[in-house]
Amino acid sequence: MENDRVSLEDLTQGQWLELRYQMEPRNFKRLVERARNAGIDVPACVGVKNYAPKIKFSTLSETARYVRSQDIEAVKTFNRRCENWSIFVTAELRSQARMSFPHNPKRSKGATPLSESINGNVRYDKKYKVEVRSLGFSFARHGVMLHYGASSGHGGYIGSKWRDRFGNIRTTNPASFGKMGQGNRKAVHWFNPVLRKHLPTLADIAAEYCMDMSLNLAGLFLEE
């Protein structure tokens, strides 16, 4: 188990994502289990098909949330402003994706354009179901790879083994190691700048609604 710690504990979020998208699913699942058994934290984003970062609204207590829920008009205003923020930022993310990655049907091989895969998600508190508790975004996994500049022939430093659609075992070409973000596949940080631009507005919305409310941004940004 100590060997697992030595080989896995230093993996970055980007390297975990690289493994997630290149390894055969069942083998990746075993890798995650080994890491967790060794006491190594595995980024939450690697456990889903599409990447879905989110912003959580942190509050002091459930009692405070209940008290706020009694002011119906204030809650409605807060929810509406959050929903409008989500719609606006989602539209800008789609626009940024269209400008950064023009769709090429021949090269995409039937894959959905990144811009069309981007969606905003508004979730309400589970207990009272009246107040927005988180705002998230989901997009196709190739949005993460484009962020890092990874693709065929432009791998990271790990290398991996996976099974193709015909059942054949494939491995990362050693010639591609360390080429992620180089050549024609430059890393394009299309997601983080848009969020950083608009987060101050969301922070103001939260503060105007409740001075004790804060934004939990853990796991929101793609590692740069």
Coordinates of N, CA and C in Angstrom, one line a residue, residues 29-108:
K29 N -11.5 2.6 -12.0 CA -12.3 2.5 -10.7 C -11.4 1.8 -9.7
R30 N -10.7 0.7 -10.2 CA -9.7 0.0 -9.3 C -8.6 0.9 -8.8
L31 N -8.1 1.8 -9.7 CA -7.1 2.7 -9.3 C -7.6 3.7 -8.2
V32 N -8.8 4.2 -8.4 CA -9.4 5.1 -7.4 C -9.5 4.4 -6.1
E33 N -10.0 3.1 -6.1 CA -10.1 2.4 -4.9 C -8.8 2.2 -4.1
R34 N -7.7 1.9 -4.9 CA -6.4 1.7 -4.3 C -5.9 3.0 -3.7
A35 N -6.2 4.1 -4.4 CA -5.8 5.4 -3.8 C -6.5 5.7 -2.5
R36 N -7.8 5.5 -2.5 CA -8.6 5.8 -1.3 C -8.2 4.9 -0.1
N37 N -7.9 3.6 -0.5 CA -7.5 2.7 0.6 C -6.2 3.1 1.2
A38 N -5.4 3.8 0.4 CA -4.1 4.3 0.9 C -4.2 5.6 1.6
G39 N -5.4 6.1 1.7 CA -5.7 7.4 2.4 C -5.4 8.6 1.5
I40 N -5.4 8.4 0.2 CA -5.1 9.5 -0.7 C -6.4 10.1 -1.2
D41 N -6.5 11.4 -1.1 CA -7.7 12.1 -1.6 C -7.7 12.1 -3.1
V42 N -8.9 11.8 -3.7 CA -9.1 11.7 -5.1 C -10.1 12.9 -5.5
P43 N -9.7 13.8 -6.4 CA -10.6 14.9 -6.7 C -12.0 14.4 -7.1
A44 N -13.0 15.0 -6.6 CA -14.4 14.6 -6.9 C -14.8 14.7 -8.4
C45 N -14.1 15.6 -9.1 CA -14.5 15.8 -10.5 C -14.2 14.6 -11.4
V46 N -13.3 13.7 -10.9 CA -12.9 12.5 -11.8 C -14.0 11.4 -11.7
G47 N -14.9 11.5 -10.9 CA -15.9 10.4 -10.7 C -17.1 10.6 -11.6
V48 N -17.2 11.6 -12.5 CA -18.4 11.8 -13.3 C -18.0 11.8 -14.8
K49 N -19.0 11.5 -15.6 CA -18.8 11.4 -17.1 C -18.5 12.8 -17.6
N50 N -19.3 13.8 -17.2 CA -19.1 15.1 -17.6 C -18.6 15.9 -16.4
Y51 N -17.8 17.0 -16.7 CA -17.3 17.8 -15.6 C -18.4 18.7 -15.1
A52 N -18.7 18.8 -13.8 CA -19.8 19.6 -13.3 C -19.3 20.4 -12.1
P53 N -18.5 21.4 -12.2 CA -18.1 22.3 -11.1 C -19.3 23.1 -10.6
K54 N -19.2 23.4 -9.3 CA -20.3 24.2 -8.8 C -19.9 25.1 -7.6
I55 N -20.7 26.1 -7.4 CA -20.5 27.1 -6.3 C -21.6 26.9 -5.3
K56 N -21.1 26.7 -4.0 CA -22.1 26.4 -2.9 C -22.2 27.7 -2.1
F57 N -23.4 27.9 -1.6 CA -23.7 29.0 -0.7 C -23.6 28.5 0.7
S58 N -22.6 28.9 1.4 CA -22.4 28.5 2.8 C -23.1 29.4 3.8
T59 N -23.7 28.8 4.8 CA -24.5 29.5 5.8 C -24.0 29.1 7.2
L60 N -24.3 29.9 8.2 CA -23.9 29.6 9.5 C -24.6 28.3 10.1
S61 N -25.9 28.1 9.8 CA -26.6 27.0 10.4 C -27.9 26.8 9.7
E62 N -28.5 25.6 9.9 CA -29.8 25.3 9.4 C -30.9 26.2 10.0
T63 N -30.6 26.7 11.2 CA -31.6 27.6 11.8 C -31.6 28.9 11.1
A64 N -30.4 29.4 10.7 CA -30.3 30.6 9.9 C -31.0 30.5 8.6
R65 N -30.9 29.3 7.9 CA -31.5 29.1 6.7 C -33.0 29.1 6.8
Y66 N -33.5 28.5 7.9 CA -35.0 28.4 8.2 C -35.5 29.8 8.4
V67 N -34.8 30.6 9.1 CA -35.3 32.0 9.4 C -35.4 32.8 8.1
R68 N -34.4 32.6 7.2 CA -34.4 33.3 5.9 C -35.6 32.8 5.1
S69 N -35.9 31.6 5.2 CA -37.0 31.0 4.3 C -38.3 31.6 4.6
Q70 N -38.5 32.2 5.8 CA -39.7 32.8 6.2 C -40.0 34.2 5.5
D71 N -38.9 34.8 5.0 CA -39.1 36.0 4.3 C -39.3 35.7 2.8
I72 N -40.5 35.4 2.4 CA -40.7 34.9 1.0 C -40.2 35.8 -0.1
E73 N -40.5 37.1 0.1 CA -40.1 38.0 -1.0 C -38.6 38.1 -1.1
A74 N -37.9 38.2 0.0 CA -36.5 38.2 0.0 C -35.9 37.0 -0.7
V75 N -36.4 35.8 -0.3 CA -36.0 34.6 -0.9 C -36.2 34.6 -2.4
K76 N -37.4 35.0 -2.9 CA -37.7 35.0 -4.3 C -36.8 36.0 -5.0
T77 N -36.5 37.1 -4.5 CA -35.5 38.0 -5.1 C -34.1 37.4 -5.2
F78 N -33.7 36.8 -4.2 CA -32.4 36.1 -4.2 C -32.3 35.0 -5.2
N79 N -33.3 34.2 -5.2 CA -33.4 33.1 -6.2 C -33.4 33.6 -7.6
R80 N -34.2 34.7 -7.9 CA -34.3 35.2 -9.2 C -32.9 35.8 -9.7
R81 N -32.3 36.5 -8.8 CA -30.9 37.1 -9.1 C -29.9 36.0 -9.4
C82 N -30.0 34.9 -8.6 CA -29.1 33.8 -8.8 C -29.3 33.1 -10.2
E83 N -30.6 32.9 -10.5 CA -31.0 32.2 -11.7 C -30.5 33.1 -12.9
N84 N -30.7 34.4 -12.8 CA -30.3 35.3 -13.9 C -28.8 35.3 -14.1
W85 N -28.1 35.3 -12.9 CA -26.6 35.2 -13.0 C -26.2 33.9 -13.7
S86 N -26.8 32.8 -13.4 CA -26.5 31.5 -14.0 C -26.7 31.6 -15.5
I87 N -27.9 32.1 -15.9 CA -28.2 32.2 -17.3 C -27.2 33.0 -18.1
F88 N -26.8 34.2 -17.5 CA -25.9 35.1 -18.1 C -24.5 34.5 -18.3
V89 N -24.0 33.8 -17.2 CA -22.7 33.3 -17.2 C -22.6 32.0 -18.1
T90 N -23.7 31.2 -18.1 CA -23.7 30.1 -19.0 C -23.7 30.5 -20.5
A91 N -24.4 31.6 -20.8 CA -24.3 32.1 -22.2 C -22.9 32.6 -22.5
E92 N -22.3 33.2 -21.6 CA -20.9 33.7 -21.9 C -19.9 32.6 -22.0
L93 N -20.1 31.5 -21.2 CA -19.2 30.3 -21.3 C -19.4 29.7 -22.7
R94 N -20.7 29.6 -23.2 CA -20.9 29.0 -24.5 C -20.3 29.9 -25.6
S95 N -20.4 31.2 -25.4 CA -19.8 32.1 -26.4 C -18.3 32.0 -26.4
Q96 N -17.7 31.9 -25.2 CA -16.2 31.7 -25.1 C -15.8 30.4 -25.8
A97 N -16.6 29.3 -25.6 CA -16.3 28.0 -26.2 C -16.4 28.1 -27.7
R98 N -17.4 28.8 -28.2 CA -17.5 28.9 -29.7 C -16.4 29.6 -30.3
M99 N -15.9 30.7 -29.6 CA -14.8 31.5 -30.2 C -13.5 30.8 -30.1
S100 N -13.3 30.0 -29.0 CA -12.0 29.4 -28.7 C -11.9 28.1 -29.5
F101 N -13.0 27.4 -29.8 CA -13.0 26.1 -30.4 C -14.0 26.0 -31.5
P102 N -13.8 26.6 -32.7 CA -14.8 26.6 -33.8 C -15.0 25.1 -34.1
H103 N -16.3 24.7 -34.3 CA -16.6 23.3 -34.6 C -16.2 22.9 -36.0
N104 N -15.5 21.8 -36.0 CA -15.1 21.2 -37.3 C -15.6 19.8 -37.4
P105 N -16.7 19.6 -38.1 CA -17.4 18.3 -38.2 C -16.4 17.1 -38.6
K106 N -15.5 17.4 -39.5 CA -14.6 16.3 -39.9 C -13.6 15.9 -38.8
R107 N -13.2 16.9 -38.0 CA -12.2 16.5 -36.9 C -12.9 16.0 -35.7
S108 N -14.2 16.5 -35.5 CA -14.9 16.1 -34.2 C -15.4 14.7 -34.2

